[in-house]
Amino acid sequence: MKKIFLAVPLFTLAAALIANDCQAQKNPFVTDIYTADPSAHVWADGRLYVYPSHDVAPPKGCDLMDRYHVYSTDDMVHWKDHGEILNSGQVPWGRKEGGFMWAPDCAYKNGVYYYYFPHPSGTEWNKTWKIGVATSSKPAGDFKVQGYIEGLESMIDPCVFTDTDGQVYFYYGGGGKCMGGKLKDNMVAIDGELKPMEGLVDFHEASWVHKRNGIYYLSYSDNYDKDGKHNRMCYAMSNSPLGPWEYKGVYMESTDSYTNHGSIVEYKGQWYAFYHNSSLSNHDWLRSICVDKLYYNPDGTIQMVKQTAGK
C-alpha cells in the first residue's frame, strides 16, 4: 500500500502555530468584571484555579474591593467563572462598612480547601487587618468563614505554600515588612513564631512562594516609582522556605497600573506568571488579571517576563 503524504505549506503551519500561541496568551483573560491580585494553584482535578480580588466599579480607591470570584481552566485558553464565593457581608467579625476584601490565597489539605483573605475588623481599616479563613470541600464554592488567624499583626496579602514534605508555610506583609512561618496541621493557627524574611530588597507587598528543582523562590512587588511607572515584580531565592533569601532582581517590569501583584505556578510542564494591569479601564483601581509564560535560566534564575497584554 502506498503511503500518501499531504503537503502543508510551511507558512500555513507557522501561521497556525502563531495563532495558537496568541490565543493561549490572550490578556487580560477576565473581561466581564475587574479583577486583581491573582493567586494561582493547580489542584488534584487537573485544573488550574485563580483566586483574585475584585475591584468593584465605580471605584473609590481600593475601598470597594469585595465579592470574590474564582476562575479555572484546563487549557489556559478557556476560563470558567465559578461565580461569587465570598463577600464582606458574610464575615461575622468584619468591619460594619464592608469593602476592603483584598488579595486572597487558597490551600488544600486532607479534603478541605482553605481560603485566606485579608479584611479589617474595625472602621480604622489600616489598623485592624485580620487574615480570615473560610473552608469548603470544593475548590470554587460553598466557602464558610471559620474565623481568622489569631495573634497576627495588622498586615495583608496572605500566601500559603505547601512544601513537598507536606509542611505548610504562611507568609504575609505590607509596607516594607514580610513575615513567614509554619502553619499548624489545623491550617488556622501559626506553629511557633513568625519571623522576618531576611535578604529581600525594597519589599513592598504581594509575597508569593513557589519551589522548583529544590530551590525556593519568594516573589513580591517593590516600591518602584519613577517616570510614571510603579510596582515591579521582584524575586529572591533560598535553600530554605523561610530564608535567608538572596535577592535576584526584577522578573517583570511595571504595568500600566499603579500596583502589581502576582503569582507563579507550573501547569502541564509550563511555568506561568500571573499579574494584573489596567489595560481595560485605564484606571489604577479598576484592574484586570493577566498571565504570561515564565522561563528559567540554566542556573535557576528567572528570565524577564514578556507582557503580552494589549498586543
PDB file of N, CA and C in Angstrom, residues 183-233:
ATOM      1  N   LEU A 183       2.491  26.821  59.516  1.00  0.00           N
ATOM      2  CA  LEU A 183       1.116  26.675  59.965  1.00  0.00           C
ATOM      3  C   LEU A 183       0.962  25.334  60.678  1.00  0.00           C
ATOM      4  N   LYS A 184       0.122  25.298  61.683  1.00  0.00           N
ATOM      5  CA  LYS A 184      -0.190  24.036  62.341  1.00  0.00           C
ATOM      6  C   LYS A 184      -1.030  23.163  61.419  1.00  0.00           C
ATOM      7  N   ASP A 185      -1.175  21.901  61.782  1.00  0.00           N
ATOM      8  CA  ASP A 185      -1.935  20.972  60.956  1.00  0.00           C
ATOM      9  C   ASP A 185      -3.385  21.399  60.776  1.00  0.00           C
ATOM     10  N   ASN A 186      -3.908  22.195  61.715  1.00  0.00           N
ATOM     11  CA  ASN A 186      -5.296  22.636  61.580  1.00  0.00           C
ATOM     12  C   ASN A 186      -5.473  23.744  60.549  1.00  0.00           C
ATOM     13  N   MET A 187      -4.375  24.274  60.021  1.00  0.00           N
ATOM     14  CA  MET A 187      -4.357  25.267  58.942  1.00  0.00           C
ATOM     15  C   MET A 187      -4.921  26.630  59.343  1.00  0.00           C
ATOM     16  N   VAL A 188      -5.211  26.840  60.611  1.00  0.00           N
ATOM     17  CA  VAL A 188      -5.774  28.120  61.033  1.00  0.00           C
ATOM     18  C   VAL A 188      -4.992  28.735  62.190  1.00  0.00           C
ATOM     19  N   ALA A 189      -3.825  28.192  62.507  1.00  0.00           N
ATOM     20  CA  ALA A 189      -3.016  28.726  63.602  1.00  0.00           C
ATOM     21  C   ALA A 189      -1.546  28.627  63.245  1.00  0.00           C
ATOM     22  N   ILE A 190      -0.775  29.604  63.710  1.00  0.00           N
ATOM     23  CA  ILE A 190       0.664  29.629  63.468  1.00  0.00           C
ATOM     24  C   ILE A 190       1.357  28.655  64.421  1.00  0.00           C
ATOM     25  N   ASP A 191       2.285  27.886  63.894  1.00  0.00           N
ATOM     26  CA  ASP A 191       3.069  26.938  64.680  1.00  0.00           C
ATOM     27  C   ASP A 191       4.368  27.619  65.103  1.00  0.00           C
ATOM     28  N   GLY A 192       4.441  28.047  66.353  1.00  0.00           N
ATOM     29  CA  GLY A 192       5.613  28.779  66.813  1.00  0.00           C
ATOM     30  C   GLY A 192       5.460  30.261  66.548  1.00  0.00           C
ATOM     31  N   GLU A 193       6.535  30.883  66.067  1.00  0.00           N
ATOM     32  CA  GLU A 193       6.507  32.319  65.807  1.00  0.00           C
ATOM     33  C   GLU A 193       6.836  32.611  64.346  1.00  0.00           C
ATOM     34  N   LEU A 194       6.270  33.685  63.849  1.00  0.00           N
ATOM     35  CA  LEU A 194       6.660  34.180  62.536  1.00  0.00           C
ATOM     36  C   LEU A 194       7.974  34.937  62.662  1.00  0.00           C
ATOM     37  N   LYS A 195       8.742  34.951  61.574  1.00  0.00           N
ATOM     38  CA  LYS A 195       9.998  35.695  61.591  1.00  0.00           C
ATOM     39  C   LYS A 195      10.133  36.522  60.320  1.00  0.00           C
ATOM     40  N   PRO A 196      10.901  37.607  60.384  1.00  0.00           N
ATOM     41  CA  PRO A 196      11.093  38.432  59.187  1.00  0.00           C
ATOM     42  C   PRO A 196      11.818  37.637  58.098  1.00  0.00           C
ATOM     43  N   MET A 197      11.405  37.858  56.846  1.00  0.00           N
ATOM     44  CA  MET A 197      12.068  37.234  55.713  1.00  0.00           C
ATOM     45  C   MET A 197      13.281  38.094  55.349  1.00  0.00           C
ATOM     46  N   GLU A 198      14.471  37.586  55.676  1.00  0.00           N
ATOM     47  CA  GLU A 198      15.703  38.361  55.516  1.00  0.00           C
ATOM     48  C   GLU A 198      16.276  38.227  54.109  1.00  0.00           C
ATOM     49  N   GLY A 199      16.844  39.334  53.610  1.00  0.00           N
ATOM     50  CA  GLY A 199      17.519  39.332  52.318  1.00  0.00           C
ATOM     51  C   GLY A 199      16.716  39.943  51.184  1.00  0.00           C
ATOM     52  N   LEU A 200      15.458  40.283  51.432  1.00  0.00           N
ATOM     53  CA  LEU A 200      14.643  40.904  50.393  1.00  0.00           C
ATOM     54  C   LEU A 200      15.053  42.362  50.218  1.00  0.00           C
ATOM     55  N   VAL A 201      15.011  42.838  48.995  1.00  0.00           N
ATOM     56  CA  VAL A 201      15.403  44.205  48.685  1.00  0.00           C
ATOM     57  C   VAL A 201      14.172  44.998  48.235  1.00  0.00           C
ATOM     58  N   ASP A 202      13.908  46.107  48.896  1.00  0.00           N
ATOM     59  CA  ASP A 202      12.829  47.017  48.527  1.00  0.00           C
ATOM     60  C   ASP A 202      11.472  46.311  48.488  1.00  0.00           C
ATOM     61  N   PHE A 203      11.218  45.486  49.484  1.00  0.00           N
ATOM     62  CA  PHE A 203       9.929  44.785  49.554  1.00  0.00           C
ATOM     63  C   PHE A 203       8.796  45.772  49.804  1.00  0.00           C
ATOM     64  N   HIS A 204       7.717  45.612  49.045  1.00  0.00           N
ATOM     65  CA  HIS A 204       6.524  46.429  49.253  1.00  0.00           C
ATOM     66  C   HIS A 204       5.369  45.572  49.769  1.00  0.00           C
ATOM     67  N   GLU A 205       4.939  44.579  48.974  1.00  0.00           N
ATOM     68  CA  GLU A 205       3.830  43.699  49.357  1.00  0.00           C
ATOM     69  C   GLU A 205       3.788  42.527  48.377  1.00  0.00           C
ATOM     70  N   ALA A 206       2.701  41.738  48.449  1.00  0.00           N
ATOM     71  CA  ALA A 206       2.425  40.692  47.458  1.00  0.00           C
ATOM     72  C   ALA A 206       3.409  39.529  47.496  1.00  0.00           C
ATOM     73  N   SER A 207       3.746  39.057  48.686  1.00  0.00           N
ATOM     74  CA  SER A 207       4.659  37.912  48.774  1.00  0.00           C
ATOM     75  C   SER A 207       4.010  36.657  48.192  1.00  0.00           C
ATOM     76  N   TRP A 208       4.832  35.860  47.501  1.00  0.00           N
ATOM     77  CA  TRP A 208       4.389  34.598  46.896  1.00  0.00           C
ATOM     78  C   TRP A 208       5.576  33.644  46.893  1.00  0.00           C
ATOM     79  N   VAL A 209       5.369  32.418  47.346  1.00  0.00           N
ATOM     80  CA  VAL A 209       6.451  31.435  47.415  1.00  0.00           C
ATOM     81  C   VAL A 209       6.123  30.239  46.540  1.00  0.00           C
ATOM     82  N   HIS A 210       7.093  29.827  45.731  1.00  0.00           N
ATOM     83  CA  HIS A 210       6.975  28.584  44.976  1.00  0.00           C
ATOM     84  C   HIS A 210       8.308  27.856  45.016  1.00  0.00           C
ATOM     85  N   LYS A 211       8.320  26.622  44.574  1.00  0.00           N
ATOM     86  CA  LYS A 211       9.516  25.782  44.640  1.00  0.00           C
ATOM     87  C   LYS A 211       9.741  25.122  43.290  1.00  0.00           C
ATOM     88  N   ARG A 212      11.011  25.087  42.879  1.00  0.00           N
ATOM     89  CA  ARG A 212      11.382  24.440  41.617  1.00  0.00           C
ATOM     90  C   ARG A 212      12.756  23.821  41.771  1.00  0.00           C
ATOM     91  N   ASN A 213      12.879  22.541  41.440  1.00  0.00           N
ATOM     92  CA  ASN A 213      14.158  21.834  41.489  1.00  0.00           C
ATOM     93  C   ASN A 213      14.864  21.987  42.838  1.00  0.00           C
ATOM     94  N   GLY A 214      14.081  21.937  43.907  1.00  0.00           N
ATOM     95  CA  GLY A 214      14.643  22.014  45.245  1.00  0.00           C
ATOM     96  C   GLY A 214      14.985  23.408  45.723  1.00  0.00           C
ATOM     97  N   ILE A 215      14.746  24.414  44.898  1.00  0.00           N
ATOM     98  CA  ILE A 215      15.039  25.804  45.251  1.00  0.00           C
ATOM     99  C   ILE A 215      13.729  26.534  45.527  1.00  0.00           C
ATOM    100  N   TYR A 216      13.733  27.345  46.582  1.00  0.00           N
ATOM    101  CA  TYR A 216      12.567  28.139  46.948  1.00  0.00           C
ATOM    102  C   TYR A 216      12.709  29.547  46.367  1.00  0.00           C
ATOM    103  N   TYR A 217      11.580  30.075  45.902  1.00  0.00           N
ATOM    104  CA  TYR A 217      11.526  31.415  45.328  1.00  0.00           C
ATOM    105  C   TYR A 217      10.486  32.228  46.083  1.00  0.00           C
ATOM    106  N   LEU A 218      10.863  33.419  46.504  1.00  0.00           N
ATOM    107  CA  LEU A 218       9.915  34.357  47.102  1.00  0.00           C
ATOM    108  C   LEU A 218       9.829  35.561  46.174  1.00  0.00           C
ATOM    109  N   SER A 219       8.661  35.752  45.574  1.00  0.00           N
ATOM    110  CA  SER A 219       8.457  36.880  44.666  1.00  0.00           C
ATOM    111  C   SER A 219       7.550  37.906  45.336  1.00  0.00           C
ATOM    112  N   TYR A 220       7.642  39.157  44.878  1.00  0.00           N
ATOM    113  CA  TYR A 220       6.912  40.235  45.542  1.00  0.00           C
ATOM    114  C   TYR A 220       6.972  41.500  44.679  1.00  0.00           C
ATOM    115  N   SER A 221       6.169  42.485  45.045  1.00  0.00           N
ATOM    116  CA  SER A 221       6.233  43.775  44.353  1.00  0.00           C
ATOM    117  C   SER A 221       7.131  44.732  45.127  1.00  0.00           C
ATOM    118  N   ASP A 222       7.826  45.592  44.393  1.00  0.00           N
ATOM    119  CA  ASP A 222       8.728  46.552  45.038  1.00  0.00           C
ATOM    120  C   ASP A 222       8.078  47.933  45.105  1.00  0.00           C
ATOM    121  N   ASN A 223       8.859  48.945  45.477  1.00  0.00           N
ATOM    122  CA  ASN A 223       8.353  50.307  45.653  1.00  0.00           C
ATOM    123  C   ASN A 223       8.724  51.236  44.496  1.00  0.00           C
ATOM    124  N   TYR A 224       9.050  50.671  43.356  1.00  0.00           N
ATOM    125  CA  TYR A 224       9.487  51.479  42.219  1.00  0.00           C
ATOM    126  C   TYR A 224       8.457  52.564  41.899  1.00  0.00           C
ATOM    127  N   ASP A 225       8.914  53.780  41.685  1.00  0.00           N
ATOM    128  CA  ASP A 225       8.026  54.905  41.384  1.00  0.00           C
ATOM    129  C   ASP A 225       8.835  55.963  40.637  1.00  0.00           C
ATOM    130  N   LYS A 226       8.864  55.840  39.309  1.00  0.00           N
ATOM    131  CA  LYS A 226       9.698  56.721  38.506  1.00  0.00           C
ATOM    132  C   LYS A 226       9.103  56.879  37.111  1.00  0.00           C
ATOM    133  N   ASP A 227       9.067  58.112  36.636  1.00  0.00           N
ATOM    134  CA  ASP A 227       8.613  58.413  35.277  1.00  0.00           C
ATOM    135  C   ASP A 227       7.239  57.826  34.983  1.00  0.00           C
ATOM    136  N   GLY A 228       6.353  57.881  35.972  1.00  0.00           N
ATOM    137  CA  GLY A 228       5.002  57.384  35.776  1.00  0.00           C
ATOM    138  C   GLY A 228       4.856  55.882  35.854  1.00  0.00           C
ATOM    139  N   LYS A 229       5.924  55.177  36.169  1.00  0.00           N
ATOM    140  CA  LYS A 229       5.891  53.730  36.319  1.00  0.00           C
ATOM    141  C   LYS A 229       5.964  53.373  37.804  1.00  0.00           C
ATOM    142  N   HIS A 230       5.330  52.255  38.151  1.00  0.00           N
ATOM    143  CA  HIS A 230       5.240  51.919  39.568  1.00  0.00           C
ATOM    144  C   HIS A 230       5.685  50.476  39.820  1.00  0.00           C
ATOM    145  N   ASN A 231       4.992  49.757  40.685  1.00  0.00           N
ATOM    146  CA  ASN A 231       5.455  48.438  41.146  1.00  0.00           C
ATOM    147  C   ASN A 231       6.038  47.549  40.050  1.00  0.00           C
ATOM    148  N   ARG A 232       7.241  47.037  40.297  1.00  0.00           N
ATOM    149  CA  ARG A 232       7.792  45.952  39.504  1.00  0.00           C
ATOM    150  C   ARG A 232       7.694  44.676  40.331  1.00  0.00           C
ATOM    151  N   MET A 233       7.779  43.534  39.665  1.00  0.00           N
ATOM    152  CA  MET A 233       7.773  42.259  40.374  1.00  0.00           C
ATOM    153  C   MET A 233       9.206  41.752  40.496  1.00  0.00           C
TER     154      MET A 233
END
